[in-house]
Coordinates of C-alpha atoms in Angstrom, one line a residue:
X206 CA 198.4 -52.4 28.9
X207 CA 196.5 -50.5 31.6
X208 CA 195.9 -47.8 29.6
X209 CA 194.4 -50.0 27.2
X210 CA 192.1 -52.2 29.5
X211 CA 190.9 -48.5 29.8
X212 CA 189.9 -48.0 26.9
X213 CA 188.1 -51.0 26.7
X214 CA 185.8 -50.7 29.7
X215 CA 185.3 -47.0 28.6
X216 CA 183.9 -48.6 25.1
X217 CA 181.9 -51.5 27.2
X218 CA 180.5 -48.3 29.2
X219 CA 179.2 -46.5 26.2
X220 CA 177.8 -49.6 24.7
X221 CA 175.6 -50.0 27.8
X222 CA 174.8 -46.5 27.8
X223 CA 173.5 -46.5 24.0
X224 CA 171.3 -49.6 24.4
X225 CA 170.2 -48.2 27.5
X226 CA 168.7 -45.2 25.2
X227 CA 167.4 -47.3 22.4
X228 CA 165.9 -49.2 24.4
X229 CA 163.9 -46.5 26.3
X230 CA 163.5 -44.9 22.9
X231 CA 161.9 -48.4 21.9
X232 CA 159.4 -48.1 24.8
X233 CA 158.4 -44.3 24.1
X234 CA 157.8 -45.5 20.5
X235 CA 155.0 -47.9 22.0
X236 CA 153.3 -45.3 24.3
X237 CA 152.2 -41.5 24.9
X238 CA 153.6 -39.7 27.8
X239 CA 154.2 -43.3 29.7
X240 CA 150.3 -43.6 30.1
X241 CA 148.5 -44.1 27.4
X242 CA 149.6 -47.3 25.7
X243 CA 149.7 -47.4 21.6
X244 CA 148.1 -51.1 20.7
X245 CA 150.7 -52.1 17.8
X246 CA 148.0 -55.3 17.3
X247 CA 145.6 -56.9 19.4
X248 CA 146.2 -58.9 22.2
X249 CA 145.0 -63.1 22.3
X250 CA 144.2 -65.0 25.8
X251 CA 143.9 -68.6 25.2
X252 CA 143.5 -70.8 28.4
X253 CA 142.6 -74.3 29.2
X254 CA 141.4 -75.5 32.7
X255 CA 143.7 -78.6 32.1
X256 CA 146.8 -79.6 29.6
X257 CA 146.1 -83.4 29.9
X258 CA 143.5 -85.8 28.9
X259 CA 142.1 -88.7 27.5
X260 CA 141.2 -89.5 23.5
X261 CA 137.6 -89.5 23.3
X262 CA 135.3 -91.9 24.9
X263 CA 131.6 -91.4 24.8
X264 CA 128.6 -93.1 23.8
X265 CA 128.6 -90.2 21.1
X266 CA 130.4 -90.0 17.7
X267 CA 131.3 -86.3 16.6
X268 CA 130.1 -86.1 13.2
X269 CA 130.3 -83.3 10.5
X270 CA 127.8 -82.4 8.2
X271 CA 129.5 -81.5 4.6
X272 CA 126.9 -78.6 3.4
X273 CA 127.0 -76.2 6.8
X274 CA 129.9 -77.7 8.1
X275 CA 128.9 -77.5 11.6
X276 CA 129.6 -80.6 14.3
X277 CA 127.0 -83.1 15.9
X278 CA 126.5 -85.8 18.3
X279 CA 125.2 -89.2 16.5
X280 CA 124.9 -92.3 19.2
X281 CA 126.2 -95.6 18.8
X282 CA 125.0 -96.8 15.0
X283 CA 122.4 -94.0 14.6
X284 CA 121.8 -91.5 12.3
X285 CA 120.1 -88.9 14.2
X286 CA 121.2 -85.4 14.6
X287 CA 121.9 -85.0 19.1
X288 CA 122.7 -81.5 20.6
X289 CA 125.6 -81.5 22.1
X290 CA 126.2 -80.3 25.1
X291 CA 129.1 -78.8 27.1
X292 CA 129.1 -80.9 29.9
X293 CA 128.8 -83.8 27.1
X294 CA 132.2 -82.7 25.8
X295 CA 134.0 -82.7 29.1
X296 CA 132.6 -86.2 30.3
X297 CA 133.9 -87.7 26.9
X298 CA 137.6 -85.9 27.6
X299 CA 137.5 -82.4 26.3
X300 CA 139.2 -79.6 27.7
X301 CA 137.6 -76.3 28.2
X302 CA 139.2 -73.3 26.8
X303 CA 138.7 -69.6 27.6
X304 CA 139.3 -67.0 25.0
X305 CA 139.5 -63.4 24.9
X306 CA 140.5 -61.0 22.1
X307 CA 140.5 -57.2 22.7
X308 CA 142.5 -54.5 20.9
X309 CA 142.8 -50.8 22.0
X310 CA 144.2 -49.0 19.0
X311 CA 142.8 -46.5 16.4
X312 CA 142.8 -49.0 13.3
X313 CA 141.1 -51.8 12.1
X314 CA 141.8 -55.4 11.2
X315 CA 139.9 -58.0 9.0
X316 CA 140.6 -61.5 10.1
X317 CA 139.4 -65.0 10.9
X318 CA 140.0 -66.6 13.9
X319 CA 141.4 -70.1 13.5
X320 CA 142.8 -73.0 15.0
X321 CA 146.0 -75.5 14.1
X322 CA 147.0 -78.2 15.7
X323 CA 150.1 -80.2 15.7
X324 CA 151.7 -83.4 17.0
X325 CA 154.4 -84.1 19.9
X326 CA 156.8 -85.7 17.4
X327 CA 156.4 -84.3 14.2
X328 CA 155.1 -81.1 14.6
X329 CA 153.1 -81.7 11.9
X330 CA 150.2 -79.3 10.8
X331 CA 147.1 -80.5 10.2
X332 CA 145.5 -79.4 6.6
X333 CA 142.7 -76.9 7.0
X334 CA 140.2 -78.3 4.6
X335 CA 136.9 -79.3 4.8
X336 CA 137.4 -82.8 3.2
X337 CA 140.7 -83.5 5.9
X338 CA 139.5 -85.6 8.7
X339 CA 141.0 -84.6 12.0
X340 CA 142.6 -86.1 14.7
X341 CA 141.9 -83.4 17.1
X342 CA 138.7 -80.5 16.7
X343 CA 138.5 -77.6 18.6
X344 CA 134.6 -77.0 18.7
X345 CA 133.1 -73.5 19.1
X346 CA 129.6 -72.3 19.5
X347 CA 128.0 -70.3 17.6
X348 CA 125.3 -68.3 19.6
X349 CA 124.0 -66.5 16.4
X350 CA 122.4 -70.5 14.9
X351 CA 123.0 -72.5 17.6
X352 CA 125.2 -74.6 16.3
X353 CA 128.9 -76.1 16.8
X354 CA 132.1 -76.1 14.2
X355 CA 135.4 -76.9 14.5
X356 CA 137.9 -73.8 14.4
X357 CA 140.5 -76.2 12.2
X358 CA 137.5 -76.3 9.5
X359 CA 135.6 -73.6 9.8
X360 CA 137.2 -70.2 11.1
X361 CA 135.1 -67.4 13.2
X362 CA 134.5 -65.4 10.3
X363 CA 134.6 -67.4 7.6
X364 CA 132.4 -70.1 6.8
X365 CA 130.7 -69.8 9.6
X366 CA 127.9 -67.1 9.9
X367 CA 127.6 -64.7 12.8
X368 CA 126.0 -62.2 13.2
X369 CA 129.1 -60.1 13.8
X370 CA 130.7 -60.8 10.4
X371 CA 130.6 -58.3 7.7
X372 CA 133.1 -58.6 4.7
X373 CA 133.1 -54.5 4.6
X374 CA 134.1 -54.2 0.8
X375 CA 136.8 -56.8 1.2
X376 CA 136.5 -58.6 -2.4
X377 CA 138.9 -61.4 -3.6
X378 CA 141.3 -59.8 -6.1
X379 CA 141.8 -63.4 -7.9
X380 CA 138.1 -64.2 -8.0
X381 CA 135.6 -61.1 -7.1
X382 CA 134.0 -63.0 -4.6
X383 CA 133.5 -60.9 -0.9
X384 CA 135.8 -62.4 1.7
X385 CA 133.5 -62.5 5.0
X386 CA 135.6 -61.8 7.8
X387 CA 135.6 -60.4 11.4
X388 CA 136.3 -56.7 12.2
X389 CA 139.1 -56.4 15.1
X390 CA 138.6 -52.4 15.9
X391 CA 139.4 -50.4 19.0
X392 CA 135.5 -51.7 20.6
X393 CA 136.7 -55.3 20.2
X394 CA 136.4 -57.1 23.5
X395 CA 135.7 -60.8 22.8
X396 CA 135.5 -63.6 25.1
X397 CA 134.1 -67.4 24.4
X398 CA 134.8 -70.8 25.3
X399 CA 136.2 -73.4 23.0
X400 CA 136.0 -77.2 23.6
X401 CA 139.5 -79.0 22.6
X402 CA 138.4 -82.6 21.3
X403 CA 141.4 -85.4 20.7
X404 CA 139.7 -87.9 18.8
X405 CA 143.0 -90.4 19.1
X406 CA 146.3 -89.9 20.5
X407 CA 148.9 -89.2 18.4
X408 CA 152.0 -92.2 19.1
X409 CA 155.5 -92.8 17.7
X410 CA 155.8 -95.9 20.6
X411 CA 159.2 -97.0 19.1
X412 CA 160.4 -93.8 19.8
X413 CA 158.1 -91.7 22.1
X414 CA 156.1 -92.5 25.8
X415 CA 154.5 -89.1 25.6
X416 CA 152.4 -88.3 23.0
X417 CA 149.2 -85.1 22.5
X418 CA 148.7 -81.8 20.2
X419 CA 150.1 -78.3 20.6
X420 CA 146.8 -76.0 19.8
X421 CA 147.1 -72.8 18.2
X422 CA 144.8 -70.0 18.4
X423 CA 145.0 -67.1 16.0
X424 CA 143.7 -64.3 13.6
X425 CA 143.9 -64.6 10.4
X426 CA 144.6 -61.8 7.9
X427 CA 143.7 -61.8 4.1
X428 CA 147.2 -61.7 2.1
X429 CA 147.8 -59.0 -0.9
X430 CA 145.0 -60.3 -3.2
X431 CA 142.3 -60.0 -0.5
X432 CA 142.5 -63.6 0.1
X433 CA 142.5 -66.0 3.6
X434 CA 145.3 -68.9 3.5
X435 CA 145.9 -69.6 7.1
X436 CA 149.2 -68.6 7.6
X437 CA 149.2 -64.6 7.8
X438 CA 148.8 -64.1 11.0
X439 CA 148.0 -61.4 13.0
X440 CA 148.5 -62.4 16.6
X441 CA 148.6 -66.1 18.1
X442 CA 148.8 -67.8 20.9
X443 CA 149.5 -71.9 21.7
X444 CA 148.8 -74.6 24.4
X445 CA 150.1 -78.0 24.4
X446 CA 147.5 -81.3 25.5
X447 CA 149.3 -84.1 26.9
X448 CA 146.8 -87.3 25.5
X449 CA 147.3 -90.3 28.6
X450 CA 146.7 -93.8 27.9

């Protein structure tokens, strides 16, 4: 029996010892020399300044304009066009967002960068189409018109125009139309602010007291016939809003 128990810890031993190796095989597969590091994809920062607020309450309604696509303030009854403003957002419950992409490898990636959301209870995903409305937008501005989309609708890179987007040759395989997207190379080093808008709280009261949205951030890549869906992604990352009373 002794003799056996031997045996045994002397096959637990090499066990240990072999992942031991793998795993430091692993790790050398990821960089040169132990210094310079091999991106395998590149790296998404998404962070809010809070993960609780309120459902929207302004004088303001958000309202979207079908042809652009592109998100406005319109007062109380009106039907004037208002800039909005950051500081708008926040005062009617939005949470700020920071976000930073930056990738240090020798390739290149196409994407769009997009936003889901879904609910506490359900985890249900919100459809990504223009005509969907949207309990929850995650606004973006676009410095290159001026003007503000939400990432659910509209992704960086798709719809909307910047003057970073190129579509480099990349043409729809089902339809021959160019697919506009962003380049991710090794000079990418982006950082912008998104504004997370809950236009009504989500609530299963029978069954829940807590209710909100778990945002995700992500890129986008075109699937095998040169096409964007929204769900071959490249890198993501989430953050859950907790929507109070």
């Amino acid at each position: 029996m002794k003799k056996q128990n031997s045996i045994i810890k002397k096959a637990k031993a090499l066990i240990v010892i072999a992942l031991s190796i793998l795993t430091a095989l692993s790790f050398a597969a990821c960089s040169n020399g132990g210094s310079d590091t091999v991106w395998l994809s590149p790296m998404l920062s998404f962070n809010t300044q809070t993960n609780e607020t309120h459902k929207w309450d302004s004088e303001y309604t958000l309202y979207r304009h079908s042809a652009l696509g592109n998100i406005v303030f319109r007062g109380a009854g009106g039907t004037d066009d208002i800039a909005i403003t950051p500081e708008a957002l926040i005062a009617g419950g939005a949470v700020k967002a920071s976000v930073g992409v930056a990738y240090g490898g020798d390739k290149h990636h196409l994407v769009r960068i997009v936003a889901f959301a879904y609910t506490f209870f359900n985890h249900d995903r919100p459809l990504r189409m223009a005509h969907v409305p949207q309990g929850i937008m995650v606004l973006w501005h676009n410095p290159a018109n001026n003007q503000w989309f939400n990432l659910i609708q509209n992704s960086i890179g798709g719809a909307v125009q910047t003057g970073g987007v190129h579509n480099d040759g990349l043409v729809s395989l089902r339809n021959g139309s160019n697919q506009l997207s962003k380049i991710i190379d090794g000079n990418t080093n982006l950082s912008f602010d998104v504004f997370i808008v809950p236009l009504h709280a989500p609530t299963r009261e029978d069954v829940y007291t807590r209710s909100g949205f778990v945002i995700q951030l992500a890129l986008d890549t075109p699937d095998l016939d040169n096409h964007f869906h929204g769900y071959e992604i490249l890198v993501s990352s989430n953050t859950a809003i907790v929507i109070t009373p």
